[in-house]
mmCIF file of C-alpha atoms in Angstrom:
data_model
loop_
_atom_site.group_PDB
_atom_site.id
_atom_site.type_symbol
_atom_site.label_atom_id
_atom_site.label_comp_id
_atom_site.label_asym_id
_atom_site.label_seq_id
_atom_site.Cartn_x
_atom_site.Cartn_y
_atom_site.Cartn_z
ATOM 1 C CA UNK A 1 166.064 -218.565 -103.723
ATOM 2 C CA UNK A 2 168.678 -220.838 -105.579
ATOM 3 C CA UNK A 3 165.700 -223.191 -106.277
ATOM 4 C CA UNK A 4 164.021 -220.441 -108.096
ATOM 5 C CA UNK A 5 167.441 -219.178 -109.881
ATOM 6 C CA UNK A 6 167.831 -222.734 -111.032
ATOM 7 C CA UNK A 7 164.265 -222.810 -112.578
ATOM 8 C CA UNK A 8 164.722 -219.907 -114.570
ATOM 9 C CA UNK A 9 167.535 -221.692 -116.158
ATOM 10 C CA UNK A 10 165.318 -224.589 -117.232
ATOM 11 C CA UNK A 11 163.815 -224.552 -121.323
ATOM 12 C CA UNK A 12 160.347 -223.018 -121.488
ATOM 13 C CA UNK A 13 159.058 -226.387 -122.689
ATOM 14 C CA UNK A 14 160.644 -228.418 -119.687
ATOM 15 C CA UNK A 15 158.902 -225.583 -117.202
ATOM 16 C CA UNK A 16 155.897 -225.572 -118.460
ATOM 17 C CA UNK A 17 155.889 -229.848 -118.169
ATOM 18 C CA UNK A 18 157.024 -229.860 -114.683
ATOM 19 C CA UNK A 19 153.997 -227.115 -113.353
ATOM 20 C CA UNK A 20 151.178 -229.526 -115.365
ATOM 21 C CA UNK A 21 152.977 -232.500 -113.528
ATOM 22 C CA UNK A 22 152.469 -231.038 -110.053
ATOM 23 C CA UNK A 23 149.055 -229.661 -110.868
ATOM 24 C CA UNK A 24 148.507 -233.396 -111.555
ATOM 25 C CA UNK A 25 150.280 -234.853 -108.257
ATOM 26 C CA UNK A 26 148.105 -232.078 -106.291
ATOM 27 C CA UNK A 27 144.741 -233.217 -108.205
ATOM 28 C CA UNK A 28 145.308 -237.223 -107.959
ATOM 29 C CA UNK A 29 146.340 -236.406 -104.086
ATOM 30 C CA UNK A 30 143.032 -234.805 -103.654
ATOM 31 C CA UNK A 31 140.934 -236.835 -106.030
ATOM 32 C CA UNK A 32 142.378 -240.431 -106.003
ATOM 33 C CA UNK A 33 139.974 -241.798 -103.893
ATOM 34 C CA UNK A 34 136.888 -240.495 -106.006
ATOM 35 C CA UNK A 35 137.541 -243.074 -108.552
ATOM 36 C CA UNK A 36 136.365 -246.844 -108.212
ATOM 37 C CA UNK A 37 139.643 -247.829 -110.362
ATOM 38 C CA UNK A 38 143.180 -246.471 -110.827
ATOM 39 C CA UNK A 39 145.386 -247.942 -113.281
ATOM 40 C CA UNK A 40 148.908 -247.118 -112.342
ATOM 41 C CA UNK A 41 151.284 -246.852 -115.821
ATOM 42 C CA UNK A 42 155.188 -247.524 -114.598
ATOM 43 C CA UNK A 43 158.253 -248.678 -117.101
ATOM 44 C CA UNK A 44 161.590 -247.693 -117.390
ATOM 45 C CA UNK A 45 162.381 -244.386 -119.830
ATOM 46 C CA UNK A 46 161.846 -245.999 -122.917
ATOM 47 C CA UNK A 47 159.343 -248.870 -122.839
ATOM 48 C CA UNK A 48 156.674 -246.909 -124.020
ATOM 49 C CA UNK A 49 154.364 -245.003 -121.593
ATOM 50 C CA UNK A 50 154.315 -241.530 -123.409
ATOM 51 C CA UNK A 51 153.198 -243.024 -126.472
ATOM 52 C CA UNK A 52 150.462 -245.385 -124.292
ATOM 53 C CA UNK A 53 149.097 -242.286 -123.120
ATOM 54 C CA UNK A 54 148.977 -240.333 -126.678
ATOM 55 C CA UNK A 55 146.753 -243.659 -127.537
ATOM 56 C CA UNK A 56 144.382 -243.689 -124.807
ATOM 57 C CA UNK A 57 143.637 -240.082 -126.194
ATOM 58 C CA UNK A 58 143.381 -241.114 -129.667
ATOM 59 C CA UNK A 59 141.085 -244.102 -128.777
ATOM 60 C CA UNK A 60 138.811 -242.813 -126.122
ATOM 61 C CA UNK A 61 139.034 -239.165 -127.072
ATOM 62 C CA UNK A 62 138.720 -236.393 -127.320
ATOM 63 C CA UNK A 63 140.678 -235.234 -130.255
ATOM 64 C CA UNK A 64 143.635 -233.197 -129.786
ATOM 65 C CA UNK A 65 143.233 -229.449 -130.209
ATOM 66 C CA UNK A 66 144.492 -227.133 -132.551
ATOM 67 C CA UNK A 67 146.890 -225.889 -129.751
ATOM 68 C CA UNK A 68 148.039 -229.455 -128.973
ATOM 69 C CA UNK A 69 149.131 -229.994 -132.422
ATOM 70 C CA UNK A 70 151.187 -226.988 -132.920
ATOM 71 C CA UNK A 71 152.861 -227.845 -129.362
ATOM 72 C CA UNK A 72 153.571 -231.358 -130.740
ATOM 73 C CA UNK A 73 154.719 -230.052 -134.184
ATOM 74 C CA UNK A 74 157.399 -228.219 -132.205
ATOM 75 C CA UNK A 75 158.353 -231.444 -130.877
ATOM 76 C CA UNK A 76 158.763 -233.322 -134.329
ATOM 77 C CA UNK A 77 160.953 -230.025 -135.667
ATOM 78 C CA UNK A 78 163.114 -230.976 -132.723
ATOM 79 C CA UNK A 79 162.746 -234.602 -133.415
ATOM 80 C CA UNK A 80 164.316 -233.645 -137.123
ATOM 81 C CA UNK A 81 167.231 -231.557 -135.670
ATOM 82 C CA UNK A 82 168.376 -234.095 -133.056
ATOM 83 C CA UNK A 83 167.837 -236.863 -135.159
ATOM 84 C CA UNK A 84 169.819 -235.538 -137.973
ATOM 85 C CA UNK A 85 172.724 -234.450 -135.594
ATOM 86 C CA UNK A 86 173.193 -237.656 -134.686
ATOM 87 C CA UNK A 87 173.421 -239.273 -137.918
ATOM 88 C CA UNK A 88 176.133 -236.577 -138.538
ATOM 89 C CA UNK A 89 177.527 -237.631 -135.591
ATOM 90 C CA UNK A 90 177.265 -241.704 -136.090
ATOM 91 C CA UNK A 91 178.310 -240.705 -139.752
ATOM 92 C CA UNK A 92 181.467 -239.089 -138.919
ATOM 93 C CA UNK A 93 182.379 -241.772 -136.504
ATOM 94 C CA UNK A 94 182.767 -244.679 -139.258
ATOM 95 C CA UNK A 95 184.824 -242.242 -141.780
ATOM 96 C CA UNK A 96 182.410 -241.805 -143.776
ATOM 97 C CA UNK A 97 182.726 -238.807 -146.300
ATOM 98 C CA UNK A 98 180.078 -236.402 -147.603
ATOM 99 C CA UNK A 99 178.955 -236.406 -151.126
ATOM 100 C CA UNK A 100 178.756 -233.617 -151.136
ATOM 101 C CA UNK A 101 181.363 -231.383 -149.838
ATOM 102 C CA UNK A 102 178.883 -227.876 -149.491
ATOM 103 C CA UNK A 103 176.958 -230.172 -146.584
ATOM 104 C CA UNK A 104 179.682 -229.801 -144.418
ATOM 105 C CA UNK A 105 179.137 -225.657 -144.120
ATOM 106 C CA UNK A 106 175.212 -226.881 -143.939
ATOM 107 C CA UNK A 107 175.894 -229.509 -141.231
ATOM 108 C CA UNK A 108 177.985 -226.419 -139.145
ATOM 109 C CA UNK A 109 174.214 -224.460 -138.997
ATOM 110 C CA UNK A 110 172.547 -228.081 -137.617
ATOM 111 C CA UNK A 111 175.128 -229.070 -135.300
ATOM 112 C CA UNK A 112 175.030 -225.824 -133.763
ATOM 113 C CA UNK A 113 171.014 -225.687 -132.795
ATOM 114 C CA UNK A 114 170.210 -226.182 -129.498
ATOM 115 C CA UNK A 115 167.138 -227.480 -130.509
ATOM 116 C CA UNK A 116 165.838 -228.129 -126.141
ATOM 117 C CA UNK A 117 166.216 -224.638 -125.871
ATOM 118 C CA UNK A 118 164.831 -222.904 -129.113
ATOM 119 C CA UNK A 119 161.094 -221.857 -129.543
ATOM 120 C CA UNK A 120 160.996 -224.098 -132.989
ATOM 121 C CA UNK A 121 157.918 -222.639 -134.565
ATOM 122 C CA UNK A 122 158.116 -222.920 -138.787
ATOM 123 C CA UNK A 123 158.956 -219.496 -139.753
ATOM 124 C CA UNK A 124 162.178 -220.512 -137.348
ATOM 125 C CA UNK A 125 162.439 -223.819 -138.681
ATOM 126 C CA UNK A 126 162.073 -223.399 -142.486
ATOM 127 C CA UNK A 127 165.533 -221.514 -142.012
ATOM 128 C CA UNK A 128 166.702 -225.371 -141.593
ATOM 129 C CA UNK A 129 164.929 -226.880 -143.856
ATOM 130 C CA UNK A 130 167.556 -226.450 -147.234
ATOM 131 C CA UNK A 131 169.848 -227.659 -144.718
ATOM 132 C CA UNK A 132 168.096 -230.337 -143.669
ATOM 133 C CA UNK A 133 167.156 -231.665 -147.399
ATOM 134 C CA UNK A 134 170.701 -231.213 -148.616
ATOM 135 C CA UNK A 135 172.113 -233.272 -145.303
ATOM 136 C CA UNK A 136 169.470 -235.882 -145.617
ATOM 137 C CA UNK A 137 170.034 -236.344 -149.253
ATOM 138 C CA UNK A 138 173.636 -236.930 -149.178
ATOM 139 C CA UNK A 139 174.786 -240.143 -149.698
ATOM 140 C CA UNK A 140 176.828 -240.202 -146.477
ATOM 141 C CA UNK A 141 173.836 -239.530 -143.881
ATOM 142 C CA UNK A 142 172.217 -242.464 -146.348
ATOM 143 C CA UNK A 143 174.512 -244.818 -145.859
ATOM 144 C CA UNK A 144 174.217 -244.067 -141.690
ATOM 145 C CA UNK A 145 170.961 -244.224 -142.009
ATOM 146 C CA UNK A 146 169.573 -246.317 -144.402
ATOM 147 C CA UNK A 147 165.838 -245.614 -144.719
ATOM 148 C CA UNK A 148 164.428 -243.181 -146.732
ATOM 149 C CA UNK A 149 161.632 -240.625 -145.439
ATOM 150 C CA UNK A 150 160.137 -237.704 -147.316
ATOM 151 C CA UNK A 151 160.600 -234.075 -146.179
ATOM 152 C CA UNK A 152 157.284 -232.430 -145.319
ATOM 153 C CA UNK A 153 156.049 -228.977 -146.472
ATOM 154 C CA UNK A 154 157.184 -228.107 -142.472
ATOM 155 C CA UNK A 155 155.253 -224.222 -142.920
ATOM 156 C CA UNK A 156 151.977 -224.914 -143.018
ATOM 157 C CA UNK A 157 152.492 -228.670 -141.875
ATOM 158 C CA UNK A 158 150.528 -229.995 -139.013
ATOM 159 C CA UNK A 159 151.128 -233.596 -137.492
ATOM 160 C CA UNK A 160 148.752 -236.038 -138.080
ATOM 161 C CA UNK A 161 148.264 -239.211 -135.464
ATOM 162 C CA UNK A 162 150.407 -241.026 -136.522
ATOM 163 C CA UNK A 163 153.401 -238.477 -136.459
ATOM 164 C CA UNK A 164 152.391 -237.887 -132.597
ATOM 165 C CA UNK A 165 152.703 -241.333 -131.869
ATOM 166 C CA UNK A 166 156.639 -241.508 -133.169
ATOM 167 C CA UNK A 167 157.091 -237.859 -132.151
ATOM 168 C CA UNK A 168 159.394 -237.837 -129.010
ATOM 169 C CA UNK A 169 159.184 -235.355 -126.030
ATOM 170 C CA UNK A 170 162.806 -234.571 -124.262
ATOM 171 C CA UNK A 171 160.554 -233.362 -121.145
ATOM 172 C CA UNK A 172 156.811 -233.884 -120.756
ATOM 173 C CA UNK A 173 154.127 -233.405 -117.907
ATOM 174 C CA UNK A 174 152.867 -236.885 -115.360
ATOM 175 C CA UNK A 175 150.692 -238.758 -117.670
ATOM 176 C CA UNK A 176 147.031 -238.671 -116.787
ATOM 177 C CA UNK A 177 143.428 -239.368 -118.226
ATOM 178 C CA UNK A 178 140.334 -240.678 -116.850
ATOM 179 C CA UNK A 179 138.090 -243.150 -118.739
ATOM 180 C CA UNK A 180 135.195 -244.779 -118.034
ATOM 181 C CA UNK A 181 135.759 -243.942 -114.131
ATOM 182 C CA UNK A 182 139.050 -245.607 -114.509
ATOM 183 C CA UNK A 183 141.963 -243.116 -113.455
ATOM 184 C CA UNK A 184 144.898 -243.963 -115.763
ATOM 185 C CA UNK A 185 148.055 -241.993 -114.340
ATOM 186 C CA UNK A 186 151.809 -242.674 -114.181
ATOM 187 C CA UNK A 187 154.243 -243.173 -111.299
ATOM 188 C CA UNK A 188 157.874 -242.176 -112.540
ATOM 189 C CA UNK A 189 160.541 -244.548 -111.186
ATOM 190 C CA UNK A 190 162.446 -241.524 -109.827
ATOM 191 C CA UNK A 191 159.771 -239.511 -107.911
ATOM 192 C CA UNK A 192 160.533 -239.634 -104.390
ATOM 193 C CA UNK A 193 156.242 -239.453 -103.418
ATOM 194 C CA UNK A 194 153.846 -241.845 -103.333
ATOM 195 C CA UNK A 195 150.106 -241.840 -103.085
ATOM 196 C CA UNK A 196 148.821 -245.082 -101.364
ATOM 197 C CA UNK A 197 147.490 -247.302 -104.205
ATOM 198 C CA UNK A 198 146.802 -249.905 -101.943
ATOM 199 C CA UNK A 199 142.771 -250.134 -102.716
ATOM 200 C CA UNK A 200 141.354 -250.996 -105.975
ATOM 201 C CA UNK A 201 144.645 -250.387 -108.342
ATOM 202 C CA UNK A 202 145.865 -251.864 -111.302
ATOM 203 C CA UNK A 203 149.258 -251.648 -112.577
ATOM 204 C CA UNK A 204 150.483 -251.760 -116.117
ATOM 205 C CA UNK A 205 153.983 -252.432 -116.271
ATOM 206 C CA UNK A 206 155.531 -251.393 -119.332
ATOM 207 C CA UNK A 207 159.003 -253.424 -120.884
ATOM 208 C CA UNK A 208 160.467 -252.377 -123.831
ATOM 209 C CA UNK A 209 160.913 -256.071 -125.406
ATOM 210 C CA UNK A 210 163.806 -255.153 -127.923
ATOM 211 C CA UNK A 211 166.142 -253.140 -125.879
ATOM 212 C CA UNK A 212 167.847 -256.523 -124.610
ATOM 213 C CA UNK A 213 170.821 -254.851 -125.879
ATOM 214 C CA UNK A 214 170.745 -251.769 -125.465
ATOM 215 C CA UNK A 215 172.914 -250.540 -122.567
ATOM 216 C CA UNK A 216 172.406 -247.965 -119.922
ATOM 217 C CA UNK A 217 173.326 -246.447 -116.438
ATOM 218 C CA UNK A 218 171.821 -248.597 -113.642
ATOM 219 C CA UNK A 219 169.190 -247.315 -111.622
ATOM 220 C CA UNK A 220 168.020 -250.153 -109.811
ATOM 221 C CA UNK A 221 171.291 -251.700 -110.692
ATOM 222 C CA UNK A 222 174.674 -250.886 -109.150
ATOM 223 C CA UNK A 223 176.734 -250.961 -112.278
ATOM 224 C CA UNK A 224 176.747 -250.750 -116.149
ATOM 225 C CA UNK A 225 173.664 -252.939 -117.229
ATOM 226 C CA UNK A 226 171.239 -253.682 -120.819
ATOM 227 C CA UNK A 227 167.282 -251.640 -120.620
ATOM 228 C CA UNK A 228 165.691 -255.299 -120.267
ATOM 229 C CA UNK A 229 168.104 -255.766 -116.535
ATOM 230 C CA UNK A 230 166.952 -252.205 -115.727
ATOM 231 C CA UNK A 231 163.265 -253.176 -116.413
ATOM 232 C CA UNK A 232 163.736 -256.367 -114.339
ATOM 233 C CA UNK A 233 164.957 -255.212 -111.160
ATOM 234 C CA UNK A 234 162.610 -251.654 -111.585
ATOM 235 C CA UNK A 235 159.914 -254.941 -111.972
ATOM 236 C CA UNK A 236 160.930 -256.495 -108.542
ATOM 237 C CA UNK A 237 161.116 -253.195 -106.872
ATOM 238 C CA UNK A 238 157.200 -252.390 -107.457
ATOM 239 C CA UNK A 239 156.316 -256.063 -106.480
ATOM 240 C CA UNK A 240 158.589 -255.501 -103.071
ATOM 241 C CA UNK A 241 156.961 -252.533 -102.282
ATOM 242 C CA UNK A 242 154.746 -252.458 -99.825
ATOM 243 C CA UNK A 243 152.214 -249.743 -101.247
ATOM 244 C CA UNK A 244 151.335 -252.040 -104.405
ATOM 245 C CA UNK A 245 150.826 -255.499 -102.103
ATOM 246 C CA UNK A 246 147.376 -255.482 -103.206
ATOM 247 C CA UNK A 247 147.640 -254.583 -106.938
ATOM 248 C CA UNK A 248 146.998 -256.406 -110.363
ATOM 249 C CA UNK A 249 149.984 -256.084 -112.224
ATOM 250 C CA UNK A 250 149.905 -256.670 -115.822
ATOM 251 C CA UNK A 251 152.400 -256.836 -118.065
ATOM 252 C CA UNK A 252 152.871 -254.822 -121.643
ATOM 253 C CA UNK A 253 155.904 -256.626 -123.070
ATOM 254 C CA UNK A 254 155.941 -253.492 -125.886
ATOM 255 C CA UNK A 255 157.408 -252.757 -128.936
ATOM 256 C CA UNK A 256 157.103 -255.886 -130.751
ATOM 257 C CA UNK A 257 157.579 -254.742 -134.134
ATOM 258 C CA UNK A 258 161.371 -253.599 -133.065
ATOM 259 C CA UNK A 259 161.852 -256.940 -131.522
ATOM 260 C CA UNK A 260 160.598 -258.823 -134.498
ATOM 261 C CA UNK A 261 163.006 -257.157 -136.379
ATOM 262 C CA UNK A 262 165.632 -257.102 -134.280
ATOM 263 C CA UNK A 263 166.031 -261.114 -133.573
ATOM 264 C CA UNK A 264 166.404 -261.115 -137.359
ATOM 265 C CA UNK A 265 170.131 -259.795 -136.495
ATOM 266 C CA UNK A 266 171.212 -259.866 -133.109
ATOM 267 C CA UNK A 267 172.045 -262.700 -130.732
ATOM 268 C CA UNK A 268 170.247 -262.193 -127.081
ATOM 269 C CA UNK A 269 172.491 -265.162 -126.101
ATOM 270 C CA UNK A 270 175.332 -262.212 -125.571
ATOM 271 C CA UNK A 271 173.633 -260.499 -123.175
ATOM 272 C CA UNK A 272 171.337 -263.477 -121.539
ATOM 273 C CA UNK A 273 174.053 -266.814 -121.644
ATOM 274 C CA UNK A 274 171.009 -268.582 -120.200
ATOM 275 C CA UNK A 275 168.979 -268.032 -122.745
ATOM 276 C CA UNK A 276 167.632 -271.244 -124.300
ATOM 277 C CA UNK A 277 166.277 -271.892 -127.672
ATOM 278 C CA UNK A 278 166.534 -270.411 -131.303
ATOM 279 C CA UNK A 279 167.955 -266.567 -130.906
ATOM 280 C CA UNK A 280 166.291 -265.909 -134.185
ATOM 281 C CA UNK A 281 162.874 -266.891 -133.177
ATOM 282 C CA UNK A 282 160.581 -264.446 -132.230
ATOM 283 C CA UNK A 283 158.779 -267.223 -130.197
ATOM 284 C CA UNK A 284 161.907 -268.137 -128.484
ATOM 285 C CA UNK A 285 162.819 -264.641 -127.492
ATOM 286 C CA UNK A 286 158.907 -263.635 -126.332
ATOM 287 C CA UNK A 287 158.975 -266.661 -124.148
ATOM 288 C CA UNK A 288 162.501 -266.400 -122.325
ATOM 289 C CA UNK A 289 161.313 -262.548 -121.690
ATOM 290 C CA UNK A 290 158.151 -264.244 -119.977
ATOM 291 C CA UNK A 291 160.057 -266.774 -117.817
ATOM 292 C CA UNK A 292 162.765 -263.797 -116.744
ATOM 293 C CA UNK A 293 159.589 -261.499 -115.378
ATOM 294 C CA UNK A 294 157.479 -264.473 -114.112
ATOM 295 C CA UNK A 295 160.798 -265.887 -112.461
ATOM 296 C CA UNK A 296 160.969 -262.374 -110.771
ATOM 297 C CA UNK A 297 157.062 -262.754 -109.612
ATOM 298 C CA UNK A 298 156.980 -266.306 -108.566
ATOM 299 C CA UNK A 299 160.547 -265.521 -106.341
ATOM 300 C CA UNK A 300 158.931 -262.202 -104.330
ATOM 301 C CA UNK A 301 155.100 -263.892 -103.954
ATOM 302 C CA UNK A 302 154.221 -266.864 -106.197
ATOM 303 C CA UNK A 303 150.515 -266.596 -105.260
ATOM 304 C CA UNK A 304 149.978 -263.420 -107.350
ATOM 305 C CA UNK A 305 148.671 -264.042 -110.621
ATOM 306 C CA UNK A 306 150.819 -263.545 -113.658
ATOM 307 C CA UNK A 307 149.251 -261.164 -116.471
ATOM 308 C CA UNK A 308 150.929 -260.379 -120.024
ATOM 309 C CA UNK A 309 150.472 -259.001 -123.479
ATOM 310 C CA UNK A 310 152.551 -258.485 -126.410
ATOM 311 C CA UNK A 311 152.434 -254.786 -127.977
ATOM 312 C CA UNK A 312 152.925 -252.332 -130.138
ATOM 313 C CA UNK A 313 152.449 -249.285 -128.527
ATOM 314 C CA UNK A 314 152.444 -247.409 -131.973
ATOM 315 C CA UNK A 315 149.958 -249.656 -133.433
ATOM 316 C CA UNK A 316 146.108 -248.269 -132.848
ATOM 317 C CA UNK A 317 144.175 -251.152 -133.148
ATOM 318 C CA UNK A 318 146.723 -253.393 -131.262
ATOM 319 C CA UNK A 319 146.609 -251.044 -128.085
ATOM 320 C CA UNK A 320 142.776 -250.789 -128.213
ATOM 321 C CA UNK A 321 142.236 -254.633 -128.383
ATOM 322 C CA UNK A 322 145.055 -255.115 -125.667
ATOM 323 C CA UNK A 323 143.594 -252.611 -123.391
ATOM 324 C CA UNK A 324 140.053 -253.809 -124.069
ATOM 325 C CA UNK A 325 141.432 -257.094 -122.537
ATOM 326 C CA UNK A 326 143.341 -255.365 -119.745
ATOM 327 C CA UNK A 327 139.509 -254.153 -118.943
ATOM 328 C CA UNK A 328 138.446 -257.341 -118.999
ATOM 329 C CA UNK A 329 141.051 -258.365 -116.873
ATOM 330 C CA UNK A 330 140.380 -255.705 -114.039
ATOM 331 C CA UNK A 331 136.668 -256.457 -113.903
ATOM 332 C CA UNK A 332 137.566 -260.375 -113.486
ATOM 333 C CA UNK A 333 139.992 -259.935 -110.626
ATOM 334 C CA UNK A 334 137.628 -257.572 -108.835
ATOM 335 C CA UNK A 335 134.847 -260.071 -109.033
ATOM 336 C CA UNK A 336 137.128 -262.951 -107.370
ATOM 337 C CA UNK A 337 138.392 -260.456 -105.168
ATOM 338 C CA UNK A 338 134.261 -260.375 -103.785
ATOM 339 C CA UNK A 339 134.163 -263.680 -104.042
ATOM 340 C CA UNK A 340 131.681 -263.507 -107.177
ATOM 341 C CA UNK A 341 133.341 -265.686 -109.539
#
């Protein structure tokens, strides 16, 4: 009974992804064994697997529906209103002042949307959107934020692919397609059941490359601890776990782009002391994230084989040549694992 309470509590949006996600778990329960290959999709929140998913579709097909793009232009309008409360937020917090001194009555009517919890649908949203140009244009918000992005027409606007690759979902279902015979689902770190992927499994283990400095609330980690520590001990979990003994693993060090950029600036040498080599090097940074996640291999079982890619999960044509190769990859471990090559 208080289970049920509770769920009527819970967004519409964040209901609705939870029943598709046990649909799924009942389905791949049922069905798992039906498929001659399963490639598993893990990674901490963050590194990338929503957006791996939203590329499979756009690669392999089919194209989203009319239905799917309204549901993810609610999630953009959401996108805008979180987004934009926390520049106001990051804004206020270095002193900055407004240009323009009406913004502060418009950033009252922002700040106070509950955007999780609001059926966002454009005759709702284009109440925000004078409020939204006015913010954005101010000279304050630009200074927080320092890039520039036009405002769409957001009534009769409908996302293209490249907006549902960047748009962000607070709560979505289990990701899951099927292509070519090869089951592509995802395990959550949290989920407290497993299907046995002992037989025939891949896993692709997604890292978010640039967050080596971002910090965040251990869950494989007792204390305090950066996304790429996170990633690292989630990574030496799966390859302690008994279920996945058998597996491929294959690493997609992602977001690439972010860490090219990022090395530009930061110093990985404060959160890594060991780190060795040129902090501004790309080259230098890709390779000591390597050693840290083949140290972590070759310590649990140094006779598995050690698979790797750099990514961009954003980018189209990277993801389809990397996952071409992850194919490749899959068909060439199955062949030594008969003894045929």
């Amino acid at each position: 009974m208080l289970k049920k309470f509770c769920w009527s509590f819970l967004p519409k949006q964040e209901r609705v992804a939870r029943q598709r996600s046990r649909k799924i778990d009942v389905m791949l329960k049922r069905d798992v064994f039906m498929f001659p290959e399963v490639l598993l999709v893990l990674g901490n929140s963050q590194s990338g697997v929503s957006t791996f998913f939203k590329q499979m579709r756009i690669i392999t097909g089919p194209e989203f529906s009319q239905q799917e793009l309204i549901d993810f232009r609610r999630t953009i309008y959401m996108n805008i209103i979180e987004g934009l409360q926390a520049l106001v937020i990051e804004k206020n917090s270095m002193g900055i002042p407004w240009e323009n001194s009406a913004n502060e009555t418009h950033k009252m009517l922002v700040t106070s949307v509950e955007s999780w919890n609001m059926n966002l649908k454009p005759h709702t949203f284009q109440g925000f959107v004078t409020a939204i140009n006015s913010l954005w244009n101010d000279s304050g918000i630009q200074e927080a934020y320092s890039k520039i992005k036009k405002m769409h027409n957001f009534v009769s606007y409908i996302p293209c692919k490249q907006d549902i690759l960047y748009a962000r979902e607070s709560c979505r279902a289990r990701g899951y397609f099927v292509h070519r015979n090869i089951l592509i689902t995802e395990l959550r770190s949290k989920r407290k059941y497993y299907l046995s992927y002992e037989y025939e499994t891949t896993i692709l283990f997604m890292v978010a490359s640039s967050d080596f400095d971002q910090v965040t609330n251990g869950l494989y980690t007792s204390n305090e601890s950066t996304s790429l520590v996170e990633s690292l001990e989630f990574f030496k979990a799966v390859l302690c776990n008994s279920l996945f003994r058998k597996c491929t693993i294959i690493l997609f060090f992602n977001k690439t782009d972010l860490l090219a950029e990022k090395v530009q600036t930061a110093d990985i040498r404060k959160y890594f002391p060991e780190f060795q080599g040129d902090p501004h090097s790309l080259e230098d940074v890709q390779r000591f994230l390597v050693e840290c996640f083949r140290e972590r291999m070759t310590t649990v079982d140094n006779s598995r084989p050690f698979f790797y890619h750099f990514t961009t999960a954003v980018d189209t044509e990277n993801i389809r040549i990397e996952f071409d190769s992850v194919k490749k990859t899959i068909l060439r471990e199955k062949l030594k694992a008969f003894k045929l090559l």
